[in-house]
PDB file of C-alpha atoms in Angstrom:
ATOM      1  CA  MET A 136     118.894 182.558 118.866  1.00  0.00           C
ATOM      2  CA  GLY A 137     121.387 181.297 121.342  1.00  0.00           C
ATOM      3  CA  ASP A 138     123.209 183.136 124.064  1.00  0.00           C
ATOM      4  CA  PRO A 139     124.366 186.503 122.639  1.00  0.00           C
ATOM      5  CA  LEU A 140     127.532 186.415 124.738  1.00  0.00           C
ATOM      6  CA  ILE A 141     128.470 183.046 123.306  1.00  0.00           C
ATOM      7  CA  ALA A 142     127.676 184.398 119.839  1.00  0.00           C
ATOM      8  CA  ALA A 143     130.012 187.335 120.567  1.00  0.00           C
ATOM      9  CA  MET A 144     132.764 184.885 121.426  1.00  0.00           C
ATOM     10  CA  LYS A 145     132.139 182.951 118.217  1.00  0.00           C
ATOM     11  CA  ILE A 146     132.258 186.130 116.160  1.00  0.00           C
ATOM     12  CA  SER A 147     135.508 187.312 117.668  1.00  0.00           C
ATOM     13  CA  ALA A 148     136.942 183.825 117.231  1.00  0.00           C
ATOM     14  CA  SER A 149     136.262 184.177 113.515  1.00  0.00           C
ATOM     15  CA  GLY A 150     138.027 187.562 113.661  1.00  0.00           C
ATOM     16  CA  LEU A 151     141.021 185.940 115.318  1.00  0.00           C
ATOM     17  CA  GLU A 152     141.230 183.331 112.568  1.00  0.00           C
ATOM     18  CA  ALA A 153     140.879 185.924 109.811  1.00  0.00           C
ATOM     19  CA  GLN A 154     143.648 188.076 111.294  1.00  0.00           C
ATOM     20  CA  SER A 155     145.964 185.111 111.732  1.00  0.00           C
ATOM     21  CA  MET A 156     145.436 184.264 108.077  1.00  0.00           C
ATOM     22  CA  ARG A 157     146.389 187.861 107.306  1.00  0.00           C
ATOM     23  CA  VAL A 158     149.595 187.544 109.309  1.00  0.00           C
ATOM     24  CA  ARG A 159     150.341 184.392 107.364  1.00  0.00           C
ATOM     25  CA  VAL A 160     150.019 186.183 104.025  1.00  0.00           C
ATOM     26  CA  ILE A 161     152.185 189.065 105.299  1.00  0.00           C
ATOM     27  CA  SER A 162     154.870 186.648 106.390  1.00  0.00           C
ATOM     28  CA  GLU A 163     154.835 185.034 102.947  1.00  0.00           C
ATOM     29  CA  ASN A 164     155.340 188.463 101.384  1.00  0.00           C
ATOM     30  CA  LEU A 165     158.153 189.393 103.760  1.00  0.00           C
ATOM     31  CA  ALA A 166     159.923 186.070 103.402  1.00  0.00           C
ATOM     32  CA  ASN A 167     159.805 186.322  99.616  1.00  0.00           C
ATOM     33  CA  ALA A 168     160.743 189.998  99.403  1.00  0.00           C
ATOM     34  CA  GLN A 169     163.977 189.034  97.570  1.00  0.00           C
ATOM     35  CA  SER A 170     162.720 186.005  95.625  1.00  0.00           C
ATOM     36  CA  THR A 171     163.588 186.643  91.997  1.00  0.00           C
ATOM     37  CA  GLY A 172     163.011 184.301  89.087  1.00  0.00           C
ATOM     38  CA  SER A 173     165.695 181.842  88.035  1.00  0.00           C
ATOM     39  CA  THR A 174     165.786 182.263  84.257  1.00  0.00           C
ATOM     40  CA  PRO A 175     166.660 185.480  82.361  1.00  0.00           C
ATOM     41  CA  GLY A 176     163.754 187.936  82.299  1.00  0.00           C
ATOM     42  CA  SER A 177     161.450 185.677  84.355  1.00  0.00           C
ATOM     43  CA  ASP A 178     158.905 187.046  86.816  1.00  0.00           C
ATOM     44  CA  PRO A 179     159.810 187.181  90.514  1.00  0.00           C
ATOM     45  CA  PHE A 180     157.500 186.486  93.481  1.00  0.00           C
ATOM     46  CA  ARG A 181     154.295 188.494  93.183  1.00  0.00           C
ATOM     47  CA  ARG A 182     152.985 190.127  96.360  1.00  0.00           C
ATOM     48  CA  LYS A 183     149.856 188.467  97.809  1.00  0.00           C
ATOM     49  CA  THR A 184     146.889 190.336  99.194  1.00  0.00           C
ATOM     50  CA  ILE A 185     144.073 189.058 101.372  1.00  0.00           C
ATOM     51  CA  SER A 186     140.452 190.171 101.421  1.00  0.00           C
ATOM     52  CA  PHE A 187     137.810 189.621 104.074  1.00  0.00           C
ATOM     53  CA  GLY A 188     134.065 189.331 103.792  1.00  0.00           C
ATOM     54  CA  ASP A 189     131.096 188.930 106.108  1.00  0.00           C
ATOM     55  CA  GLU A 190     129.661 185.458 106.551  1.00  0.00           C
ATOM     56  CA  LEU A 191     126.330 184.535 108.078  1.00  0.00           C
ATOM     57  CA  ASP A 192     126.446 181.830 110.722  1.00  0.00           C
ATOM     58  CA  ARG A 193     123.168 180.022 110.139  1.00  0.00           C
ATOM     59  CA  VAL A 194     123.093 178.385 113.579  1.00  0.00           C
ATOM     60  CA  SER A 195     123.259 181.572 115.638  1.00  0.00           C
ATOM     61  CA  GLY A 196     122.285 184.146 112.994  1.00  0.00           C
ATOM     62  CA  ALA A 197     125.486 186.058 113.782  1.00  0.00           C
ATOM     63  CA  THR A 198     127.556 187.772 111.131  1.00  0.00           C
ATOM     64  CA  LEU A 199     131.067 186.354 111.232  1.00  0.00           C
ATOM     65  CA  VAL A 200     134.096 187.426 109.264  1.00  0.00           C
ATOM     66  CA  GLY A 201     135.807 185.130 106.826  1.00  0.00           C
ATOM     67  CA  VAL A 202     138.703 185.183 104.393  1.00  0.00           C
ATOM     68  CA  GLN A 203     137.211 185.769 100.967  1.00  0.00           C
ATOM     69  CA  GLY A 204     140.335 184.997  99.082  1.00  0.00           C
ATOM     70  CA  VAL A 205     144.027 185.512  98.637  1.00  0.00           C
ATOM     71  CA  GLN A 206     144.783 187.434  95.466  1.00  0.00           C
ATOM     72  CA  THR A 207     147.968 188.758  93.943  1.00  0.00           C
ATOM     73  CA  ASP A 208     149.054 192.385  93.685  1.00  0.00           C
ATOM     74  CA  GLN A 209     149.110 193.322  89.980  1.00  0.00           C
ATOM     75  CA  SER A 210     151.405 196.346  90.365  1.00  0.00           C
ATOM     76  CA  PRO A 211     154.557 196.346  88.166  1.00  0.00           C
ATOM     77  CA  PHE A 212     157.814 194.809  89.375  1.00  0.00           C
ATOM     78  CA  PRO A 213     160.617 197.257  90.165  1.00  0.00           C
ATOM     79  CA  LEU A 214     163.760 196.721  88.076  1.00  0.00           C
ATOM     80  CA  GLU A 215     167.179 196.495  89.633  1.00  0.00           C
ATOM     81  CA  PHE A 216     170.471 196.606  87.720  1.00  0.00           C
ATOM     82  CA  ASP A 217     172.360 193.398  88.498  1.00  0.00           C
ATOM     83  CA  PRO A 218     173.981 191.858  85.374  1.00  0.00           C
ATOM     84  CA  GLY A 219     175.444 188.930  87.315  1.00  0.00           C
ATOM     85  CA  ASN A 220     172.049 187.669  88.481  1.00  0.00           C
ATOM     86  CA  PRO A 221     170.754 184.556  86.639  1.00  0.00           C
ATOM     87  CA  ALA A 222     167.381 186.322  86.308  1.00  0.00           C
ATOM     88  CA  ALA A 223     168.876 189.397  84.615  1.00  0.00           C
ATOM     89  CA  ASN A 224     167.500 190.215  81.167  1.00  0.00           C
ATOM     90  CA  ALA A 225     169.616 191.174  78.141  1.00  0.00           C
ATOM     91  CA  ALA A 226     170.079 194.742  79.420  1.00  0.00           C
ATOM     92  CA  GLY A 227     171.234 193.464  82.834  1.00  0.00           C
ATOM     93  CA  TYR A 228     168.081 194.339  84.757  1.00  0.00           C
ATOM     94  CA  VAL A 229     166.434 191.957  87.256  1.00  0.00           C
ATOM     95  CA  LYS A 230     162.738 192.097  88.100  1.00  0.00           C
ATOM     96  CA  MET A 231     162.361 192.308  91.890  1.00  0.00           C
ATOM     97  CA  PRO A 232     159.193 191.273  93.796  1.00  0.00           C
ATOM     98  CA  ASN A 233     156.645 194.086  94.186  1.00  0.00           C
ATOM     99  CA  VAL A 234     156.808 193.797  97.979  1.00  0.00           C
ATOM    100  CA  ASN A 235     157.108 197.019  99.942  1.00  0.00           C
ATOM    101  CA  LEU A 236     158.593 196.310 103.356  1.00  0.00           C
ATOM    102  CA  ILE A 237     157.155 199.443 104.971  1.00  0.00           C
ATOM    103  CA  LEU A 238     153.690 198.585 103.695  1.00  0.00           C
ATOM    104  CA  GLU A 239     153.966 195.031 104.998  1.00  0.00           C
ATOM    105  CA  MET A 240     155.088 196.235 108.426  1.00  0.00           C
ATOM    106  CA  ALA A 241     152.170 198.668 108.623  1.00  0.00           C
ATOM    107  CA  ASP A 242     149.806 195.903 107.558  1.00  0.00           C
ATOM    108  CA  MET A 243     151.231 193.597 110.199  1.00  0.00           C
ATOM    109  CA  ARG A 244     150.763 196.178 112.905  1.00  0.00           C
ATOM    110  CA  GLU A 245     147.168 196.644 111.838  1.00  0.00           C
ATOM    111  CA  ALA A 246     146.594 192.875 111.930  1.00  0.00           C
ATOM    112  CA  ASN A 247     148.111 192.818 115.409  1.00  0.00           C
ATOM    113  CA  ARG A 248     145.832 195.600 116.667  1.00  0.00           C
ATOM    114  CA  SER A 249     142.778 193.950 115.174  1.00  0.00           C
ATOM    115  CA  TYR A 250     143.730 190.631 116.765  1.00  0.00           C
ATOM    116  CA  GLU A 251     144.112 192.357 120.117  1.00  0.00           C
ATOM    117  CA  SER A 252     140.695 193.961 119.938  1.00  0.00           C
ATOM    118  CA  ASN A 253     139.065 190.639 119.074  1.00  0.00           C
ATOM    119  CA  LEU A 254     140.850 189.078 122.039  1.00  0.00           C
ATOM    120  CA  GLN A 255     139.495 191.833 124.264  1.00  0.00           C
ATOM    121  CA  VAL A 256     135.961 190.967 123.161  1.00  0.00           C
ATOM    122  CA  VAL A 257     136.558 187.319 124.048  1.00  0.00           C
ATOM    123  CA  LYS A 258     137.908 188.320 127.457  1.00  0.00           C
ATOM    124  CA  GLN A 259     134.994 190.622 128.193  1.00  0.00           C
ATOM    125  CA  ALA A 260     132.366 188.109 127.091  1.00  0.00           C
ATOM    126  CA  ARG A 261     134.000 185.399 129.165  1.00  0.00           C
ATOM    127  CA  GLU A 262     134.124 187.633 132.208  1.00  0.00           C
ATOM    128  CA  MET A 263     130.475 188.574 131.814  1.00  0.00           C
ATOM    129  CA  ILE A 264     129.459 184.912 131.522  1.00  0.00           C
ATOM    130  CA  SER A 265     131.415 183.842 134.573  1.00  0.00           C
ATOM    131  CA  MET A 266     130.164 186.823 136.588  1.00  0.00           C
ATOM    132  CA  THR A 267     126.635 185.684 135.782  1.00  0.00           C
ATOM    133  CA  ILE A 268     127.353 182.099 136.770  1.00  0.00           C
ATOM    134  CA  ASP A 269     128.952 183.356 139.962  1.00  0.00           C
ATOM    135  CA  LEU A 270     125.582 184.776 140.973  1.00  0.00           C
ATOM    136  CA  LEU A 271     124.586 181.200 141.800  1.00  0.00           C
ATOM    137  CA  ARG A 272     127.515 180.735 144.133  1.00  0.00           C
ATOM    138  CA  GLY A 273     127.897 182.372 147.494  1.00  0.00           C
ATOM    139  CA  GLY A 274     125.057 184.131 149.249  1.00  0.00           C
ATOM    140  CA  ASN A 275     123.748 180.751 150.360  1.00  0.00           C
TER     141      ASN A 275
ATOM    142  CA  MET B 251     105.934 168.405 144.888  1.00  0.00           C
ATOM    143  CA  ILE B 252     108.713 170.900 145.324  1.00  0.00           C
ATOM    144  CA  VAL B 253     111.334 168.530 144.032  1.00  0.00           C
ATOM    145  CA  SER B 254     109.512 167.731 140.829  1.00  0.00           C
ATOM    146  CA  ALA B 255     109.165 171.458 140.355  1.00  0.00           C
ATOM    147  CA  ILE B 256     112.948 171.633 140.502  1.00  0.00           C
ATOM    148  CA  GLY B 257     112.955 168.851 137.918  1.00  0.00           C
ATOM    149  CA  ASP B 258     111.274 171.189 135.501  1.00  0.00           C
ATOM    150  CA  SER B 259     113.879 173.766 136.344  1.00  0.00           C
ATOM    151  CA  LYS B 260     114.722 176.231 133.644  1.00  0.00           C
ATOM    152  CA  ALA B 261     118.325 176.079 134.711  1.00  0.00           C
ATOM    153  CA  LEU B 262     118.529 172.541 133.446  1.00  0.00           C
ATOM    154  CA  GLN B 263     117.015 173.496 130.124  1.00  0.00           C
ATOM    155  CA  ALA B 264     119.315 176.475 129.794  1.00  0.00           C
ATOM    156  CA  VAL B 265     122.393 174.374 130.414  1.00  0.00           C
ATOM    157  CA  GLN B 266     121.204 171.754 127.958  1.00  0.00           C
ATOM    158  CA  GLY B 267     120.625 174.444 125.373  1.00  0.00           C
ATOM    159  CA  THR B 268     116.989 173.551 124.766  1.00  0.00           C
ATOM    160  CA  PRO B 269     114.518 176.386 124.429  1.00  0.00           C
ATOM    161  CA  LEU B 270     112.899 177.580 127.613  1.00  0.00           C
ATOM    162  CA  GLN B 271     109.335 176.478 127.138  1.00  0.00           C
ATOM    163  CA  PRO B 272     106.969 175.908 130.007  1.00  0.00           C
ATOM    164  CA  LYS B 273     106.359 172.209 130.399  1.00  0.00           C
ATOM    165  CA  ALA B 274     102.980 170.724 131.095  1.00  0.00           C
ATOM    166  CA  ALA B 275     102.862 169.264 134.588  1.00  0.00           C
ATOM    167  CA  GLU B 276     104.651 165.968 134.279  1.00  0.00           C
ATOM    168  CA  ASN B 277     103.889 163.298 136.770  1.00  0.00           C
ATOM    169  CA  LEU B 278     107.371 162.897 138.107  1.00  0.00           C
ATOM    170  CA  THR B 279     108.099 161.207 141.336  1.00  0.00           C
ATOM    171  CA  ALA B 280     110.482 163.023 143.627  1.00  0.00           C
ATOM    172  CA  ASN B 281     113.402 160.790 142.735  1.00  0.00           C
ATOM    173  CA  GLU B 282     112.899 160.935 138.998  1.00  0.00           C
ATOM    174  CA  GLY B 283     112.919 164.719 139.038  1.00  0.00           C
ATOM    175  CA  PHE B 284     116.062 165.002 141.063  1.00  0.00           C
ATOM    176  CA  GLU B 285     117.960 162.324 139.182  1.00  0.00           C
ATOM    177  CA  LYS B 286     116.937 163.809 135.897  1.00  0.00           C
ATOM    178  CA  ILE B 287     118.524 167.122 136.841  1.00  0.00           C
ATOM    179  CA  LEU B 288     121.799 165.627 137.961  1.00  0.00           C
ATOM    180  CA  ASN B 289     122.021 163.352 134.922  1.00  0.00           C
ATOM    181  CA  GLY B 290     121.204 166.163 132.554  1.00  0.00           C
ATOM    182  CA  LEU B 291     123.787 168.463 134.101  1.00  0.00           C
ATOM    183  CA  GLY B 292     126.435 165.765 134.113  1.00  0.00           C
ATOM    184  CA  ALA B 293     125.830 164.603 130.556  1.00  0.00           C
ATOM    185  CA  ASN B 294     125.983 168.085 129.099  1.00  0.00           C
ATOM    186  CA  ALA B 295     129.108 169.141 130.951  1.00  0.00           C
ATOM    187  CA  PHE B 296     130.731 165.867 130.008  1.00  0.00           C
ATOM    188  CA  GLU B 297     129.925 166.353 126.335  1.00  0.00           C
ATOM    189  CA  ALA B 298     131.441 169.862 126.370  1.00  0.00           C
ATOM    190  CA  LEU B 299     134.547 168.602 128.149  1.00  0.00           C
ATOM    191  CA  ARG B 300     134.971 165.833 125.611  1.00  0.00           C
ATOM    192  CA  THR B 301     134.726 168.272 122.682  1.00  0.00           C
ATOM    193  CA  GLY B 302     137.207 170.613 124.358  1.00  0.00           C
ATOM    194  CA  GLU B 303     139.639 167.807 124.946  1.00  0.00           C
ATOM    195  CA  SER B 304     139.482 166.415 121.424  1.00  0.00           C
ATOM    196  CA  THR B 305     139.951 169.870 119.898  1.00  0.00           C
ATOM    197  CA  ALA B 306     142.921 170.521 122.157  1.00  0.00           C
ATOM    198  CA  ILE B 307     144.504 167.254 121.032  1.00  0.00           C
ATOM    199  CA  ALA B 308     143.798 168.110 117.383  1.00  0.00           C
ATOM    200  CA  ALA B 309     145.521 171.464 117.924  1.00  0.00           C
ATOM    201  CA  ILE B 310     148.580 169.793 119.416  1.00  0.00           C
ATOM    202  CA  GLU B 311     148.710 167.512 116.391  1.00  0.00           C
ATOM    203  CA  GLY B 312     148.488 170.576 114.181  1.00  0.00           C
ATOM    204  CA  LYS B 313     145.047 169.769 112.738  1.00  0.00           C
ATOM    205  CA  ALA B 314     143.117 172.553 114.489  1.00  0.00           C
ATOM    206  CA  THR B 315     144.078 176.155 115.063  1.00  0.00           C
ATOM    207  CA  THR B 316     145.114 177.459 118.465  1.00  0.00           C
ATOM    208  CA  GLN B 317     142.038 179.688 118.448  1.00  0.00           C
ATOM    209  CA  GLN B 318     139.708 176.722 117.944  1.00  0.00           C
ATOM    210  CA  ALA B 319     141.372 174.805 120.762  1.00  0.00           C
ATOM    211  CA  VAL B 320     141.140 177.739 123.159  1.00  0.00           C
ATOM    212  CA  MET B 321     137.510 178.400 122.262  1.00  0.00           C
ATOM    213  CA  ALA B 322     136.479 174.762 122.702  1.00  0.00           C
ATOM    214  CA  THR B 323     138.304 174.527 126.027  1.00  0.00           C
ATOM    215  CA  MET B 324     136.692 177.744 127.251  1.00  0.00           C
ATOM    216  CA  GLU B 325     133.288 176.451 126.187  1.00  0.00           C
ATOM    217  CA  ALA B 326     133.927 173.283 128.191  1.00  0.00           C
ATOM    218  CA  GLU B 327     135.062 175.294 131.198  1.00  0.00           C
ATOM    219  CA  LYS B 328     131.968 177.474 131.037  1.00  0.00           C
ATOM    220  CA  SER B 329     129.570 174.507 130.773  1.00  0.00           C
ATOM    221  CA  LEU B 330     131.279 172.750 133.634  1.00  0.00           C
ATOM    222  CA  GLN B 331     131.156 175.808 135.857  1.00  0.00           C
ATOM    223  CA  ALA B 332     127.498 176.420 135.072  1.00  0.00           C
ATOM    224  CA  ALA B 333     126.647 172.775 135.694  1.00  0.00           C
ATOM    225  CA  LEU B 334     128.552 172.749 138.990  1.00  0.00           C
ATOM    226  CA  ALA B 335     126.976 175.977 140.195  1.00  0.00           C
ATOM    227  CA  ILE B 336     123.469 174.776 139.363  1.00  0.00           C
ATOM    228  CA  ARG B 337     124.140 171.392 140.924  1.00  0.00           C
ATOM    229  CA  ASP B 338     125.395 173.002 144.145  1.00  0.00           C
ATOM    230  CA  LYS B 339     122.314 175.152 144.257  1.00  0.00           C
ATOM    231  CA  ILE B 340     119.951 172.246 143.678  1.00  0.00           C
ATOM    232  CA  VAL B 341     121.719 169.961 146.136  1.00  0.00           C
ATOM    233  CA  SER B 342     121.521 172.638 148.793  1.00  0.00           C
ATOM    234  CA  ALA B 343     117.809 173.063 148.054  1.00  0.00           C
ATOM    235  CA  PHE B 344     117.345 169.323 148.390  1.00  0.00           C
ATOM    236  CA  LEU B 345     119.252 169.243 151.667  1.00  0.00           C
ATOM    237  CA  GLU B 346     117.160 172.128 152.904  1.00  0.00           C
ATOM    238  CA  ILE B 347     114.045 170.046 152.291  1.00  0.00           C
ATOM    239  CA  SER B 348     115.474 166.919 153.888  1.00  0.00           C
ATOM    240  CA  ARG B 349     116.458 168.846 157.004  1.00  0.00           C
ATOM    241  CA  MET B 350     112.900 170.052 157.474  1.00  0.00           C
ATOM    242  CA  GLN B 351     111.362 169.360 160.878  1.00  0.00           C
ATOM    243  CA  ILE B 352     108.610 166.801 160.683  1.00  0.00           C
TER     244      ILE B 352
END
């Protein structure tokens, strides 16, 4: 086992990476919130979801967090009446992406908060390490 | 010898990341012990600095994430600070000995 404080920094670094991946997926969803298909009746952009899982770091024995995978949301596409759209079916309805803006914003805020708390851990661990090193200085 | 006792210093082992195991009394001369410490401290700090630097460059080129670059640089900073603090301490101990009245 190495230094637990350094392990703490490693763990929160993995949290930072996981949350940034989450922000990436959210931004893909938001950017494609209006991406319809291009042929009549075709499927639009399908919302992506991300899932996390614990990962064992064999070197330090610490439990990190990792992205387990990016899946797609299987909920149905909402229909919108727009006969002029190239993706409109025979009845004039267009399948819109199953992206809910409110949900994405809430998810983004949660990712932001989680990122912040991981950063706080890094800050604290760093401060504790340098306070310990500072014991050697001064008092000569 | 006091100085060779410093040569076995646990600080050096801690900075180098090797397990703290009591060493059998090595027959070090005064100089060997002292040089060994300074070399060990320097080499380790240098290695950490090099890793930090290369990760930072990789991040600028877009190959590593910002988080990785920051972590590697902080690791380098921490090793360097620890090495410097231990070196200062050991040098002052050495000076203390050399200033001794004969």
